[in-house]
Tab-separated table of C-alpha atoms in Angstrom:
chain	number	residue	atom	x	y	z
A	258	MET	CA	-15.892	238.683	173.560
A	259	SER	CA	-12.238	239.381	173.037
A	260	LYS	CA	-9.754	236.873	171.655
A	261	THR	CA	-7.885	236.644	174.841
A	262	SER	CA	-10.854	235.396	176.550
A	263	GLU	CA	-11.637	232.880	173.854
A	264	LYS	CA	-8.024	231.566	174.158
A	265	ASP	CA	-8.279	231.279	177.893
A	266	ARG	CA	-11.561	229.444	177.610
A	267	ALA	CA	-10.130	227.116	175.143
A	268	LYS	CA	-7.106	226.439	177.346
A	269	ASP	CA	-9.394	225.751	180.319
A	270	ASP	CA	-11.392	223.358	178.208
A	271	GLU	CA	-8.227	221.482	177.244
A	272	ASP	CA	-7.245	221.248	180.974
A	273	LEU	CA	-10.617	219.875	181.852
A	274	ASP	CA	-10.360	217.288	179.093
A	275	ASP	CA	-6.854	216.213	180.324
A	276	GLU	CA	-8.173	215.906	183.908
A	277	ALA	CA	-11.130	213.891	182.704
A	278	GLY	CA	-8.885	211.647	180.693
A	279	SER	CA	-6.559	211.129	183.608
A	280	ALA	CA	-9.582	210.455	185.853
A	281	ASP	CA	-10.840	207.876	183.372
A	282	GLU	CA	-7.435	206.333	183.105
A	283	GLY	CA	-7.267	206.168	186.828
A	284	ASN	CA	-10.678	204.593	187.020
A	285	ASP	CA	-9.671	201.996	184.428
A	286	ASP	CA	-6.494	201.148	186.301
A	287	GLY	CA	-8.397	200.901	189.521
A	288	GLU	CA	-10.960	198.576	188.060
A	289	GLU	CA	-8.467	196.339	186.556
A	290	GLU	CA	-6.580	196.091	189.818
A	291	GLU	CA	-9.769	195.419	191.637
A	292	ALA	CA	-10.692	192.632	189.032
A	293	LYS	CA	-7.310	190.957	189.598
A	294	ALA	CA	-7.821	191.131	193.373
A	295	THR	CA	-11.207	189.624	193.138
A	296	ALA	CA	-9.964	186.776	190.850
A	297	ALA	CA	-7.108	186.095	193.293
A	298	ARG	CA	-9.542	186.081	196.229
A	299	GLY	CA	-11.714	183.575	194.190
A	300	ARG	CA	-8.851	181.242	193.562
A	301	GLY	CA	-7.974	181.339	197.254
A	302	HIS	CA	-11.505	180.599	198.179
A	303	GLY	CA	-11.662	177.836	195.770
A	304	HIS	CA	-8.611	176.206	197.405
A	305	ALA	CA	-10.043	176.577	200.780
A	306	HIS	CA	-13.252	174.846	199.543
A	307	ASP	CA	-11.176	172.007	198.172
A	308	ASP	CA	-9.266	171.527	201.350
A	309	ASP	CA	-12.566	171.608	203.308
A	310	ASP	CA	-14.046	168.937	201.028
A	311	ALA	CA	-11.059	166.742	201.412
A	312	GLU	CA	-11.212	167.054	205.122
A	313	ASP	CA	-15.024	166.477	205.190
A	314	ASP	CA	-14.724	163.339	203.189
A	315	GLY	CA	-12.219	161.783	205.667
A	316	ALA	CA	-10.825	159.610	202.791
A	317	GLU	CA	-7.492	157.964	203.453
A	318	PRO	CA	-4.979	157.267	200.646
A	319	GLU	CA	-5.494	153.783	199.093
A	320	ASP	CA	-3.128	151.154	200.432
A	321	PRO	CA	-1.188	149.665	197.473
A	322	TYR	CA	-0.667	146.287	199.264
A	323	TRP	CA	-4.383	145.666	200.048
A	324	TRP	CA	-4.146	142.372	198.098
A	325	ALA	CA	-1.375	140.863	200.422
A	326	PRO	CA	-3.806	139.385	203.197
A	327	HIS	CA	-5.922	137.852	200.552
A	328	ALA	CA	-3.054	136.220	198.827
A	329	VAL	CA	-1.602	134.800	202.149
A	330	LEU	CA	-5.040	133.346	203.105
A	331	SER	CA	-5.512	131.774	199.689
A	332	ALA	CA	-2.089	130.192	199.944
A	333	LEU	CA	-2.802	128.860	203.368
A	334	VAL	CA	-6.087	127.207	202.112
A	335	LEU	CA	-4.209	125.703	199.120
A	336	ILE	CA	-1.560	124.277	201.327
A	337	GLY	CA	-4.204	122.815	203.679
A	338	LEU	CA	-6.008	121.082	200.760
A	339	LEU	CA	-2.773	119.674	199.289
A	340	GLY	CA	-1.844	118.291	202.732
A	341	PHE	CA	-5.301	116.718	203.082
A	342	PHE	CA	-4.872	114.833	199.810
A	343	GLY	CA	-1.500	113.722	200.792
A	344	MET	CA	0.528	115.635	198.190
A	345	PHE	CA	3.328	116.319	200.721
A	346	ASN	CA	3.916	112.644	201.585
A	347	LYS	CA	6.112	112.213	198.498
A	348	THR	CA	8.087	115.395	198.848
A	349	PRO	CA	11.669	115.507	200.096
A	350	LEU	CA	10.601	117.496	203.025
A	351	ALA	CA	8.210	114.832	204.141
A	352	ARG	CA	10.827	112.227	203.884
A	353	LEU	CA	13.171	114.360	205.987
A	354	ALA	CA	10.430	114.936	208.603
A	355	ALA	CA	9.567	111.176	208.773
A	356	PRO	CA	11.168	109.292	211.611
A	357	VAL	CA	14.142	107.163	210.919
A	358	ALA	CA	14.093	103.614	212.104
A	359	PRO	CA	17.002	102.793	214.504
A	360	GLU	CA	19.662	100.622	213.144
A	361	PRO	CA	19.578	97.046	214.492
A	362	ASP	CA	22.502	96.030	216.564
A	363	GLU	CA	24.725	93.210	215.758
A	364	HIS	CA	22.887	90.796	218.131
A	365	GLU	CA	19.616	91.494	216.466
A	366	HIS	CA	21.117	91.056	212.953
A	367	ALA	CA	22.629	87.660	214.036
A	368	THR	CA	19.218	86.528	215.357
A	369	ALA	CA	17.426	87.594	212.243
A	370	ALA	CA	19.982	85.944	209.995
A	371	ALA	CA	19.613	82.585	211.857
A	372	PRO	CA	17.137	80.163	210.248
A	373	PRO	CA	14.015	79.324	212.164
A	374	PRO	CA	14.081	75.982	213.990
A	375	ALA	CA	12.785	73.046	212.166
A	376	PRO	CA	9.158	72.129	213.273
A	377	THR	CA	8.965	69.089	215.562
A	378	PRO	CA	7.402	66.201	213.606
A	379	ARG	CA	4.146	65.076	215.036
A	380	PRO	CA	3.456	61.489	215.528
A	381	ALA	CA	1.280	60.124	212.801
A	382	GLN	CA	-2.334	59.895	213.900
A	383	ALA	CA	-3.688	56.455	214.069
A	384	ALA	CA	-6.115	55.635	211.313
A	385	GLN	CA	-9.627	56.018	212.459
A	386	ALA	CA	-11.398	52.636	212.989
A	387	PRO	CA	-14.223	52.034	210.812
A	388	ARG	CA	-17.584	52.133	212.611
A	389	GLU	CA	-19.211	48.894	213.301
A	390	MET	CA	-22.217	48.104	211.087
A	391	PHE	CA	-25.437	46.405	212.041
A	392	GLY	CA	-28.440	44.956	210.303
A	393	ALA	CA	-31.951	44.425	211.760
A	394	LYS	CA	-35.636	43.990	211.201
A	395	HIS	CA	-38.295	45.108	213.707
A	396	LEU	CA	-41.852	45.635	214.643
A	397	LEU	CA	-43.307	48.547	216.559
A	398	VAL	CA	-46.394	48.682	218.698
A	399	MET	CA	-47.334	52.294	219.536
A	400	TYR	CA	-49.683	53.746	222.048
A	401	LYS	CA	-51.609	56.959	222.526
A	402	GLY	CA	-48.978	59.663	223.348
A	403	SER	CA	-45.922	57.819	222.034
A	404	ARG	CA	-43.659	59.733	219.581
A	405	ARG	CA	-44.978	60.055	216.011
A	406	ALA	CA	-48.144	58.086	216.906
A	407	PRO	CA	-50.890	58.830	214.373
A	408	PRO	CA	-54.291	59.990	215.594
A	409	THR	CA	-55.788	56.621	214.778
A	410	ILE	CA	-53.799	55.006	217.768
A	411	GLU	CA	-56.161	54.887	220.715
A	412	ARG	CA	-54.705	52.094	222.871
A	413	THR	CA	-52.976	52.738	226.157
A	414	LYS	CA	-49.406	52.061	227.076
A	415	ASP	CA	-50.365	48.830	228.944
A	416	GLU	CA	-52.406	47.590	225.940
A	417	ALA	CA	-49.578	48.375	223.673
A	418	LYS	CA	-47.148	46.324	225.873
A	419	ALA	CA	-49.471	43.338	225.904
A	420	ARG	CA	-49.836	43.504	222.089
A	421	ALA	CA	-46.090	43.700	221.681
A	422	THR	CA	-45.523	40.615	224.088
A	423	GLU	CA	-47.943	38.605	221.959
A	424	ALA	CA	-45.943	39.538	218.684
A	425	MET	CA	-42.721	38.701	220.394
A	426	THR	CA	-43.871	35.278	221.297
A	427	LYS	CA	-44.860	34.488	217.800
A	428	ALA	CA	-41.574	35.858	216.367
A	429	LYS	CA	-39.456	33.934	218.688
A	430	ALA	CA	-41.355	30.669	217.961
A	431	ASP	CA	-40.455	30.988	214.221
A	432	PRO	CA	-38.012	33.781	213.291
A	433	SER	CA	-38.322	32.803	209.614
A	434	LYS	CA	-41.870	34.179	209.686
A	435	PHE	CA	-40.888	37.423	211.151
A	436	ALA	CA	-42.168	39.328	208.133
A	437	ASP	CA	-45.780	37.928	208.617
A	438	VAL	CA	-45.682	38.929	212.407
A	439	VAL	CA	-44.649	42.475	211.358
A	440	LYS	CA	-47.702	42.746	208.929
A	441	GLU	CA	-49.998	41.657	211.582
A	442	TYR	CA	-48.693	43.727	214.640
A	443	SER	CA	-46.481	46.605	213.621
A	444	ASP	CA	-47.854	50.220	213.667
A	445	GLU	CA	-44.829	51.611	211.718
A	446	PRO	CA	-45.871	53.269	208.471
A	447	GLY	CA	-44.817	51.045	205.479
A	448	ALA	CA	-43.474	48.296	207.729
A	449	ASP	CA	-45.812	45.606	206.023
A	450	LYS	CA	-44.401	46.396	202.652
A	451	ARG	CA	-40.717	45.940	203.633
A	452	GLY	CA	-41.298	43.398	206.388
A	453	GLY	CA	-39.822	45.847	209.023
A	454	ASP	CA	-36.365	45.631	207.275
A	455	LEU	CA	-34.111	48.668	208.488
A	456	GLY	CA	-31.286	47.590	206.215
A	457	LYS	CA	-27.639	48.172	207.375
A	458	PHE	CA	-26.621	51.127	209.495
A	459	PRO	CA	-23.568	51.999	211.583
A	460	LYS	CA	-23.367	51.803	215.387
A	461	GLY	CA	-25.079	54.820	217.052
A	462	ALA	CA	-27.514	55.533	214.203
A	463	MET	CA	-30.463	54.339	216.190
A	464	VAL	CA	-31.673	55.500	219.579
A	465	PRO	CA	-29.662	54.280	222.485
A	466	GLU	CA	-32.293	51.886	223.894
A	467	PHE	CA	-32.669	50.264	220.381
A	468	GLN	CA	-28.895	49.928	219.889
A	469	ALA	CA	-28.484	48.331	223.350
A	470	GLY	CA	-31.327	45.869	222.723
A	471	LEU	CA	-29.784	44.929	219.409
A	472	GLU	CA	-26.354	44.297	220.762
A	473	LYS	CA	-27.765	41.823	223.389
A	474	ILE	CA	-28.729	39.316	220.709
A	475	LYS	CA	-26.845	37.448	218.001
A	476	VAL	CA	-27.510	37.573	214.282
A	477	GLY	CA	-30.772	35.537	213.562
A	478	GLU	CA	-32.120	35.910	217.097
A	479	VAL	CA	-35.311	37.791	218.155
A	480	SER	CA	-35.036	40.173	221.103
A	481	ASP	CA	-37.252	40.699	224.160
A	482	LEU	CA	-39.386	43.872	224.304
A	483	VAL	CA	-37.348	47.080	223.794
A	484	GLU	CA	-39.064	50.207	225.004
A	485	THR	CA	-38.336	53.555	223.404
A	486	ALA	CA	-40.207	56.934	223.089
A	487	PHE	CA	-41.823	55.498	219.958
A	488	GLY	CA	-43.405	52.481	221.704
A	489	TYR	CA	-42.412	48.727	222.191
A	490	HIS	CA	-40.024	47.102	219.632
A	491	VAL	CA	-39.358	43.489	218.779
A	492	ILE	CA	-36.028	43.186	216.968
A	493	LEU	CA	-34.617	40.394	214.715
A	494	ARG	CA	-30.828	41.008	214.166
A	495	THR	CA	-29.661	40.376	210.586
A	496	GLN	CA	-25.991	41.536	210.857
C-alpha cells in the first residue's frame, strides 16, 4: 500500500470520528432538551392535578367571622338572665323607662294638706246592768224516757207526776223540812247529799220552764209542779 493511500485512509478515519462525535453531541443535546420538556410537562400535569383536587373537594375558604353569631346569641342569653333576676331595675335606663307620676294640681295639693276632720265623739255606752241572781233548792221526779233518766227508772210519766205531787204537798206543809223531802223523793244524782241545793245562779242559767216557775214564787216559798224535759220539779226559792 502506498503512503498516499494511508494518508487518505487516516483522513477518512478522522472525518468519521468527527461525524460520530457530532452525532453524539447532537444526541446528548437532544436528550437534554427532551428531559427538560418532560420535566415541564410533569410540572404542568402536577398543577393540573392540584387544581382538579381543589375542585373535587369543593371546600370553601374559611369565614374569619364564624364566631360572630355565637357571640350575639350568648349576649342575648346573658341579657335575658340579667333581666329575669331584676338587674336592670336599678339602672339609669330602667329609671328613664319607668312611667313618671303626673304632678298633682293645686286643688289636690290643698286637699292633701288639709287635716282630716275630727272624728265625731260617740255617746258613752250605758254600763251593762248586772244580771239578776237567784238561789233555789229543788227535787226532781223522773220517768222512763225523760232526759238523763238512768236505766233504773221504770215509772211512767203519769206515775212520775203523782209521785211529784205527793212530794210537793209535803214540802209546802213544812218548807223547813224540804231537805228531808228531797232525800225521799228526788231522782237527781247526789241530791240527797246536798238537799237539792242549786246554790246561786244568774237569770237564764236554767231551762226556761224552771226559770219561769222560780220567778212565780217568793223567797222561802215552794212552787207548784214544774214540768221540764228532765221530769217534774218542786222548787224552794232561797234568793
